[in-house]
mmCIF file of C-alpha atoms in Angstrom:
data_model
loop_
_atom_site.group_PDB
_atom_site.id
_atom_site.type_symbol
_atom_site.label_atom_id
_atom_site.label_comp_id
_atom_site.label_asym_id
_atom_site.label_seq_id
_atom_site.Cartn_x
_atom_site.Cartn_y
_atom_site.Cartn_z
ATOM 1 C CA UNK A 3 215.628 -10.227 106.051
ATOM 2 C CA UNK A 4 213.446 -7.426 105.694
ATOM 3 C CA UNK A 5 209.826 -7.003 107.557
ATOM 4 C CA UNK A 6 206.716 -5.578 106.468
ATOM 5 C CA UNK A 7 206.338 -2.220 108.130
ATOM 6 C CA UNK A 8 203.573 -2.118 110.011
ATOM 7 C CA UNK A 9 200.187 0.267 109.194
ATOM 8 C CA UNK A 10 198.043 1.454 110.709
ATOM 9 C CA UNK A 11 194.459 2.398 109.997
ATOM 10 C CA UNK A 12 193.029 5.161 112.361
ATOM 11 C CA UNK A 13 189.903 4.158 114.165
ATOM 12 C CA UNK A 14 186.614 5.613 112.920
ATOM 13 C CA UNK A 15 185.861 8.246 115.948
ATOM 14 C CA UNK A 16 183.379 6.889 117.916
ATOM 15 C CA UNK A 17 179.678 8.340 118.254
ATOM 16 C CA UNK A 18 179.472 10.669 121.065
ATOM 17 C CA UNK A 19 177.387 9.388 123.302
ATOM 18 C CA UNK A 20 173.589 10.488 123.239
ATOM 19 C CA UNK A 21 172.360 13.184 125.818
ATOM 20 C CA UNK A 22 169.121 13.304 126.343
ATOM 21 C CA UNK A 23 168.348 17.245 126.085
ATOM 22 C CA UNK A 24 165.780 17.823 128.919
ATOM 23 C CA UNK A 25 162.548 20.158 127.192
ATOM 24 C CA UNK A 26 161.213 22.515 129.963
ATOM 25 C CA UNK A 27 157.088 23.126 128.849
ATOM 26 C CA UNK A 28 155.797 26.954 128.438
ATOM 27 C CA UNK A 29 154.890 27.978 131.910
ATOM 28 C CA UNK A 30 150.923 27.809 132.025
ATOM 29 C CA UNK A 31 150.076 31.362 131.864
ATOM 30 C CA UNK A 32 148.272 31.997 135.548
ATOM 31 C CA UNK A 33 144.100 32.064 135.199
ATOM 32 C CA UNK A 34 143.725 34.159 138.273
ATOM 33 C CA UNK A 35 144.070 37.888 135.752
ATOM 34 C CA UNK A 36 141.632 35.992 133.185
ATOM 35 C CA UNK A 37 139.581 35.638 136.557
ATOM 36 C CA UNK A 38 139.973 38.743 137.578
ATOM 37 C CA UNK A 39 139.255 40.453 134.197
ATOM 38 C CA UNK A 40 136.085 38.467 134.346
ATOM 39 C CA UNK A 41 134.862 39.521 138.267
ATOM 40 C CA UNK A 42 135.383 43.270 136.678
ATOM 41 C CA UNK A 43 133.337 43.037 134.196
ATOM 42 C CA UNK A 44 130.376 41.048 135.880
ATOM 43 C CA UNK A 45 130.862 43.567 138.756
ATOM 44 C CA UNK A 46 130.895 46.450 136.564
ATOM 45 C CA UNK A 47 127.013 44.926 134.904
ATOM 46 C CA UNK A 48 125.705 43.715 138.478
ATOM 47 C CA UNK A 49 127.219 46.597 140.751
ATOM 48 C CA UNK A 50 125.261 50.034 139.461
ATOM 49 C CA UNK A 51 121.641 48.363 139.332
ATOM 50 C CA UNK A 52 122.305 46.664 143.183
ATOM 51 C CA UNK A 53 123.282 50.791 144.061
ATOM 52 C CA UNK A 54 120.127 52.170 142.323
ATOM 53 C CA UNK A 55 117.962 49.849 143.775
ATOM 54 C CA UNK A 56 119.551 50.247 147.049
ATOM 55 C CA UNK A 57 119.166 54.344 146.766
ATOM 56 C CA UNK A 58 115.593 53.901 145.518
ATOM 57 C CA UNK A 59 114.566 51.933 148.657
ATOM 58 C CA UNK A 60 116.453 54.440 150.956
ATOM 59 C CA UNK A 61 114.287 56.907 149.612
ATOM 60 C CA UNK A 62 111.158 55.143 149.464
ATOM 61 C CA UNK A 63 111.809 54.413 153.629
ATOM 62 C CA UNK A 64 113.213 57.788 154.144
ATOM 63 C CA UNK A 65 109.653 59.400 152.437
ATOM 64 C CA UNK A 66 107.022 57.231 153.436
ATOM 65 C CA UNK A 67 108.651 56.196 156.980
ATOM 66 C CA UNK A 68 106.573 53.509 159.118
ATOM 67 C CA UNK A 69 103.473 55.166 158.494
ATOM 68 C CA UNK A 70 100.267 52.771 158.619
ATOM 69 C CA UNK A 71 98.265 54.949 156.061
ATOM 70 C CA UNK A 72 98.784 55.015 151.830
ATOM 71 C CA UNK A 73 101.468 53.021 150.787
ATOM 72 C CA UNK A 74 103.812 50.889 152.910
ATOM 73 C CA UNK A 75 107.318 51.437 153.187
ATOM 74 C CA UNK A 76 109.771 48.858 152.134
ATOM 75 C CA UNK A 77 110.007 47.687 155.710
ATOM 76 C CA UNK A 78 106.692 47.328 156.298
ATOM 77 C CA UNK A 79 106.253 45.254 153.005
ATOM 78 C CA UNK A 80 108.644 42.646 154.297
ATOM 79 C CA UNK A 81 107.075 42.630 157.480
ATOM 80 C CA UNK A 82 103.581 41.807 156.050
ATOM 81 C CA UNK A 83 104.713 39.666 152.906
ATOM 82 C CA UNK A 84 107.541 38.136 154.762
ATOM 83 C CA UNK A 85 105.842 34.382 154.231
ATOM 84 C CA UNK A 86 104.597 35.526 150.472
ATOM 85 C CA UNK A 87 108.520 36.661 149.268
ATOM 86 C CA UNK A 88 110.153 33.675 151.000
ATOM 87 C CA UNK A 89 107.600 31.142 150.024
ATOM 88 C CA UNK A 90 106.570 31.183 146.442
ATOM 89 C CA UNK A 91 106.059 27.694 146.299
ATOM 90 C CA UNK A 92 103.344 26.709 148.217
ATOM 91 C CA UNK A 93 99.870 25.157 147.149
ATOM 92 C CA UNK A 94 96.751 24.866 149.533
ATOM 93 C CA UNK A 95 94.829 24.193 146.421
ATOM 94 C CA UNK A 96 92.150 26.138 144.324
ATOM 95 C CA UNK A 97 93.229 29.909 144.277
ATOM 96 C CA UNK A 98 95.062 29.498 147.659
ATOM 97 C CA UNK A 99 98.981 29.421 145.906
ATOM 98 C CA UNK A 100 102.219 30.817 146.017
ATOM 99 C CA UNK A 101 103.440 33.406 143.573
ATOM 100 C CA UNK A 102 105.235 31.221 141.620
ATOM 101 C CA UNK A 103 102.481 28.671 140.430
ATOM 102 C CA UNK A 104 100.138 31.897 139.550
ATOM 103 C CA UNK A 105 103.039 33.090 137.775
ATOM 104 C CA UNK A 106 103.296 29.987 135.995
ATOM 105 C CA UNK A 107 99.746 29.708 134.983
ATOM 106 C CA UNK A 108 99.988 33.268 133.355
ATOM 107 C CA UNK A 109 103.300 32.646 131.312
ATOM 108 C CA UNK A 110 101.039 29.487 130.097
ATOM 109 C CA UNK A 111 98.596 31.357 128.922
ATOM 110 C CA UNK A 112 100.966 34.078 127.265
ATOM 111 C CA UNK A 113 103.260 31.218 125.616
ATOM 112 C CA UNK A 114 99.987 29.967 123.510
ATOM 113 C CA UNK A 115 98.502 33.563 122.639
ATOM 114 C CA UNK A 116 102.136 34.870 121.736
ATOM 115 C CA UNK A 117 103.322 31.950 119.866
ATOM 116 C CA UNK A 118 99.776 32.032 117.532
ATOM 117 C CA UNK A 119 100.463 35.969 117.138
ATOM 118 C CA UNK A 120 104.002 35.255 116.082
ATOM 119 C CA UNK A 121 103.256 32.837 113.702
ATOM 120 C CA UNK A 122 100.355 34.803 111.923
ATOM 121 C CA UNK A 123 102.222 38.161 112.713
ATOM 122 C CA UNK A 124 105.442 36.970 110.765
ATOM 123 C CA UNK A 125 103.292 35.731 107.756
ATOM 124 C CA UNK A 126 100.839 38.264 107.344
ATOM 125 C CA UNK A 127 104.417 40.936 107.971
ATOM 126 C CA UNK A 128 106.185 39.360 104.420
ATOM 127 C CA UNK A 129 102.356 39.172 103.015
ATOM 128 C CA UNK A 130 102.367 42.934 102.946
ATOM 129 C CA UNK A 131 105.797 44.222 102.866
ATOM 130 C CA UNK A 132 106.283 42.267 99.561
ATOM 131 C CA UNK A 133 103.093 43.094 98.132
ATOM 132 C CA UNK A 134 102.480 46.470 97.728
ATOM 133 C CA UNK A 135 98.680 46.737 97.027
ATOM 134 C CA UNK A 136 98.333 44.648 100.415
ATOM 135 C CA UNK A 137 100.590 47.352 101.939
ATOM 136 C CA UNK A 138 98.193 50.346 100.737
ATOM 137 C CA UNK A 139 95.389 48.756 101.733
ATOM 138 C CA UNK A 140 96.491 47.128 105.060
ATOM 139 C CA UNK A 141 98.997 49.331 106.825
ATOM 140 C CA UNK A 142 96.383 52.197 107.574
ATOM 141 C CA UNK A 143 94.223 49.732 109.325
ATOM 142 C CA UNK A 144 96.910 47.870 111.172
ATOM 143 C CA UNK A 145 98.432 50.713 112.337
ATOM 144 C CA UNK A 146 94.585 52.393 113.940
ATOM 145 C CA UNK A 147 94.327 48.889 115.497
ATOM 146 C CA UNK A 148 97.418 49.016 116.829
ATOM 147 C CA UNK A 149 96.299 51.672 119.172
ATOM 148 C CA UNK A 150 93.503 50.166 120.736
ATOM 149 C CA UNK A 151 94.270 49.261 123.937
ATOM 150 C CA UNK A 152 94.142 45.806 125.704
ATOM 151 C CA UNK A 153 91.807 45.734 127.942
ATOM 152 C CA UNK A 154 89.020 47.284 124.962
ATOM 153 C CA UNK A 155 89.437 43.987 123.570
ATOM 154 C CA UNK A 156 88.338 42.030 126.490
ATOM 155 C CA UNK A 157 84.356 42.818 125.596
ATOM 156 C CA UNK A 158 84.847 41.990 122.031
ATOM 157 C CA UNK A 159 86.699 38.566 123.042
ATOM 158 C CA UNK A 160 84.492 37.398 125.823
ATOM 159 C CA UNK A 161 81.259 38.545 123.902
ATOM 160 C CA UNK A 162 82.887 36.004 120.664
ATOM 161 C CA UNK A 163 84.187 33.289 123.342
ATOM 162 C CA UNK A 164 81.832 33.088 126.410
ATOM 163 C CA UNK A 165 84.620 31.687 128.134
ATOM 164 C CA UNK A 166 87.643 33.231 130.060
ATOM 165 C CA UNK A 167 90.619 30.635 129.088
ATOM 166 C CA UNK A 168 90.121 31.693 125.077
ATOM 167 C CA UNK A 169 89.025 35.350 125.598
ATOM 168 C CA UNK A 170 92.068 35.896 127.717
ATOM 169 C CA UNK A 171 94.368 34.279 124.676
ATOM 170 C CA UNK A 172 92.353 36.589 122.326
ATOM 171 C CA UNK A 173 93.702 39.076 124.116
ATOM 172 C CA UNK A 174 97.039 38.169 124.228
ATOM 173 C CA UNK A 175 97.467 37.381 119.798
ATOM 174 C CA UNK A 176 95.713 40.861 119.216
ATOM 175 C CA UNK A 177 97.720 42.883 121.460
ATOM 176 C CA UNK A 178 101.290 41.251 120.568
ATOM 177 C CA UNK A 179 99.932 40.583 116.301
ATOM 178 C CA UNK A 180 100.571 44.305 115.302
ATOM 179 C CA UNK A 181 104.291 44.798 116.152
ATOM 180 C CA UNK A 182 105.228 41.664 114.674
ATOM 181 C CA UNK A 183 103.084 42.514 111.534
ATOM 182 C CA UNK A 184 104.952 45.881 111.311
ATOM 183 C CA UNK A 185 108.219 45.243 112.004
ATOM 184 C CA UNK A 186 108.433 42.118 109.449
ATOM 185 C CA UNK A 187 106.677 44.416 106.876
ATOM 186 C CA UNK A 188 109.506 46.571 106.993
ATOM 187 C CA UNK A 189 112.498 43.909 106.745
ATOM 188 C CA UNK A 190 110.581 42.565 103.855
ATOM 189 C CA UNK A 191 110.983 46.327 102.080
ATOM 190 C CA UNK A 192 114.483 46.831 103.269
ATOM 191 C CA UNK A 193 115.909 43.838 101.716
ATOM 192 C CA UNK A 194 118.669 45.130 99.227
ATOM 193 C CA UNK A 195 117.870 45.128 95.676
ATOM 194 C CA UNK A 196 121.136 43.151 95.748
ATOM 195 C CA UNK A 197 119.717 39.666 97.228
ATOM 196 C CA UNK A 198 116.705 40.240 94.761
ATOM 197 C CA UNK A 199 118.987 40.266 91.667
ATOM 198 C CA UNK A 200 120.885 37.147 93.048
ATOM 199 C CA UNK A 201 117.257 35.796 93.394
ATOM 200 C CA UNK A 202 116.143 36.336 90.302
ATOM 201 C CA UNK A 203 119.019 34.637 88.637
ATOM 202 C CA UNK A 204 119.680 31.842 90.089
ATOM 203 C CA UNK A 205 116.108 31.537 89.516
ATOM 204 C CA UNK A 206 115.021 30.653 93.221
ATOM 205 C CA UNK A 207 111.531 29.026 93.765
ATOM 206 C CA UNK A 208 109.342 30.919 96.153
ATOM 207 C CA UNK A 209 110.373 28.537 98.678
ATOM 208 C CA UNK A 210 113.960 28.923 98.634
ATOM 209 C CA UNK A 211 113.768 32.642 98.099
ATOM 210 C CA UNK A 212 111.606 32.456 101.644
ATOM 211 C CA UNK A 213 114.226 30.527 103.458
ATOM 212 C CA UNK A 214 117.152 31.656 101.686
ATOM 213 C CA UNK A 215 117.077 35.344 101.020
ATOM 214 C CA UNK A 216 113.879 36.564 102.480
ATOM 215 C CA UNK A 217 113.919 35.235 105.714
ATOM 216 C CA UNK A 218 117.812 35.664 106.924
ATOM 217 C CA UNK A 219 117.663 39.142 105.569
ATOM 218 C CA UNK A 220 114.147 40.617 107.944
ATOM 219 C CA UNK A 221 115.347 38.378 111.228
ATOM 220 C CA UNK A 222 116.601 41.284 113.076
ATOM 221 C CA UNK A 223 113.395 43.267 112.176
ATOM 222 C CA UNK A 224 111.075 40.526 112.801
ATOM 223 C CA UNK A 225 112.845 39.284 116.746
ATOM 224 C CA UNK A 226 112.508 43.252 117.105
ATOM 225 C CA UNK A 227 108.794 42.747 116.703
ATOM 226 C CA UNK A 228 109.233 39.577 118.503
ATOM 227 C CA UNK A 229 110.301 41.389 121.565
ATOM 228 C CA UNK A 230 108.033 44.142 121.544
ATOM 229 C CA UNK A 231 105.224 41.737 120.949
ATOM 230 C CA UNK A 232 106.473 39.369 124.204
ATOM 231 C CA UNK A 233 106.321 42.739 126.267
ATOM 232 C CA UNK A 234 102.922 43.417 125.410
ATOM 233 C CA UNK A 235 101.547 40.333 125.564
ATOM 234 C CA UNK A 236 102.807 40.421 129.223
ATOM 235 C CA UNK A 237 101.051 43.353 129.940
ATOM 236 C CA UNK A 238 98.105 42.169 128.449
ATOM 237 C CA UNK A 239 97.577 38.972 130.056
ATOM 238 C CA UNK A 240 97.940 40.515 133.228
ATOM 239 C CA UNK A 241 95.053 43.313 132.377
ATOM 240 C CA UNK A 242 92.887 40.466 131.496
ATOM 241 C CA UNK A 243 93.133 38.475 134.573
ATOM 242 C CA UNK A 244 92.594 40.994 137.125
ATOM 243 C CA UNK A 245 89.198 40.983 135.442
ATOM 244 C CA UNK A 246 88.281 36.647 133.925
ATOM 245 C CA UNK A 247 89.319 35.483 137.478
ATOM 246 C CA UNK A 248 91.021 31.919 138.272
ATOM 247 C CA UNK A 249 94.715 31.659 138.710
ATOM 248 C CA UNK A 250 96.696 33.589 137.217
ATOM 249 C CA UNK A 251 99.105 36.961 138.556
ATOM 250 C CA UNK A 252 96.377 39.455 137.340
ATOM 251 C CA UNK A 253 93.836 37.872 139.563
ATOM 252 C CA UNK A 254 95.944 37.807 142.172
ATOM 253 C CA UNK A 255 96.647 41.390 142.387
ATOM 254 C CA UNK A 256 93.488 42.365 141.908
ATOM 255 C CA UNK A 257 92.108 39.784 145.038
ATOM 256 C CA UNK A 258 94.839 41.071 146.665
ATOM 257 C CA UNK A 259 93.530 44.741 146.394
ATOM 258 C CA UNK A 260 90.309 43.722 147.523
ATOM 259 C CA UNK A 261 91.591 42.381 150.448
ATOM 260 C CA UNK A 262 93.374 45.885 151.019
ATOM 261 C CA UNK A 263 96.634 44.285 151.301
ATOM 262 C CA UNK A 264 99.054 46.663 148.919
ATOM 263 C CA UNK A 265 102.130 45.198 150.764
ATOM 264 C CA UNK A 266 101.312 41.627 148.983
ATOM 265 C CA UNK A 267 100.535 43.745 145.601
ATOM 266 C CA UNK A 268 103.687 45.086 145.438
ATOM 267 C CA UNK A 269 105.414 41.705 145.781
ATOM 268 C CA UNK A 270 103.627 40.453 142.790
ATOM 269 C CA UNK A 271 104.304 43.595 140.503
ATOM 270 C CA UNK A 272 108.320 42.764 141.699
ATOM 271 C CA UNK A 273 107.448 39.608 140.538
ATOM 272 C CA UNK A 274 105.655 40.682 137.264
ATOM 273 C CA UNK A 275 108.283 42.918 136.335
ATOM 274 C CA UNK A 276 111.274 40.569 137.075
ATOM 275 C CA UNK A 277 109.182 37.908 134.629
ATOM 276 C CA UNK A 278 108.800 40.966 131.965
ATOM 277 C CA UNK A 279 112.217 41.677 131.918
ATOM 278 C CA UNK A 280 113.577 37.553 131.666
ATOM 279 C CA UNK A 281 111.201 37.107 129.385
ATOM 280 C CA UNK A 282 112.730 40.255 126.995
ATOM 281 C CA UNK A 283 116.053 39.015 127.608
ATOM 282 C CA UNK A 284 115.127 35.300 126.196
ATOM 283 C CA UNK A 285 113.466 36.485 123.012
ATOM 284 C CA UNK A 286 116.327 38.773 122.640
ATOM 285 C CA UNK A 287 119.278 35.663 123.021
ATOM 286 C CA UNK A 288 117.213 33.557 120.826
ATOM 287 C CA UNK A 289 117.402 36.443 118.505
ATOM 288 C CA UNK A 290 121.013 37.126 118.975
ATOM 289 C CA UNK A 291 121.908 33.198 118.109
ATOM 290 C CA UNK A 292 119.238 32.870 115.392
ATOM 291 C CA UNK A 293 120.429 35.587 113.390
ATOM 292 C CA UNK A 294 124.061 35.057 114.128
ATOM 293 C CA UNK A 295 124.627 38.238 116.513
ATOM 294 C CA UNK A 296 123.070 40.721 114.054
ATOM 295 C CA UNK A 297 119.389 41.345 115.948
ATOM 296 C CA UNK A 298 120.247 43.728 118.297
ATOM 297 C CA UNK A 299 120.665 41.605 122.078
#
């Protein structure tokens, strides 16, 4: 009697056993030289004005000393303004207020005049730089106006107005009007002959040659006039006050004068100039976003 032999059928291997393979995440890359990158560079744009400021005063107190006669020294300006620089704020009513509300009632004033003088300024700029028979017979008399100072305009504008609240925004749209007129003029010339020829066949209407070739291509020129025209219309407003009265940072310095007290005039022209420059720097960063960072910032 024979038996079967016997066979055998090896065993699939089994599965080795899963591992779980443990990831290990990108260190974070450490924020502090990001940080300190960043301290440099603000350091490096806040730093040399703090030092010149800070040698200019030294001088200022080593020339003038604590002398009582002329002009007061930097000391003696904190001394006597100490209330004025550390409370700008104030209101006692009628003429009786702090820097900042007279401030305030000035930027009011140039914020209608400026924005009417941009508007016509940018308008009558493309009128004559695109025409050039309005350019010939124009330019010469825009650019003799241009010269006239401020304050001439004051007579002219009170003697139309009889009243001190539009003479003073007179003032303000002729004084800032001629940059903006100029400097649009001559975008509107430089435009390549380029965007013209695209213009001309894709057969744009007037409208969407304004918006989309005319007006992209003069933006740097025209926030260049822009900002020149903010500056002046700064120093205009605050011409015209010392002489139409009310509130207002022109009045102020010039009460202030009467009153003999220089240390309080030299406060406001601090804060006159700080305003000046802010306002230069805002017109400049709308400029800068507007045009897509190619008006000069």
């Amino acid at each position: 009697m024979t038996y079967p032999k016997p066979s055998f059928t090896p065993a699939a291997p089994a599965p080795a056993p899963a591992v779980a393979v443990a990831t290990i995440a990108p260190a974070r890359p450490s924020p502090l030289p990001e940080l300190g990158r960043r301290a440099k560079a603000v350091a490096g744009v806040a730093i040399p004005p703090v030092l010149t400021l800070l040698v200019v005063l030294g001088l200022w107190q080593a020339i003038v000393g604590d002398s009582y006669a002329g002009l007061p020294s930097p000391k003696q300006v904190w001394l006597e303004s100490k209330d004025l620089i550390l409370h700008p704020f104030y209101d006692n009513g009628g003429v009786d207020k702090g820097l900042f509300w007279h401030v305030f009632t000035s930027l009011k004033r140039v914020g209608v005049g400026f924005s009417i003088s941009a508007v016509c300024g940018i308008l009558l700029g493309v009128f004559v730089g695109s025409n050039r028979w309005a350019h010939r017979g124009l330019d010469s008399i825009f650019q003799v106006l241009r010269t006239v100072p401020p304050l001439a305009w004051l007579p002219i504008s009170l003697a139309a107005f009889h009243q001190a609240q539009p003479s003073a925004l007179f003032v303000i749209f002729i004084t800032a009007i001629w940059p903006i007129i100029i400097n649009t003029a001559v975008g509107v010339r430089n435009i390549p002959s380029d965007y013209v020829n695209v213009a001309k066949v894709l057969r744009l209407s007037p409208v969407e040659y304004f918006f989309k070739i005319l007006l992209p291509a003069t933006t740097p020129y025209i926030f260049t006039g822009l900002r020149i025209g903010i500056g002046m219309s700064w120093l205009a407003i605050v011409a015209s006050e010392m002489l139409l009265g009310g509130v207002g940072i022109g009045f102020f310095i010039w009460d202030q004068y009467n009153a003999s007290r220089i240390a309080d005039i030299i406060v406001a022209l601090a804060w006159v100039g700080v305003t000046g420059f802010f306002l230069d720097r805002l017109v400049a960063l709308v400029g800068h976003f507007v045009s897509r960072g190619s008006a000069a910032s």
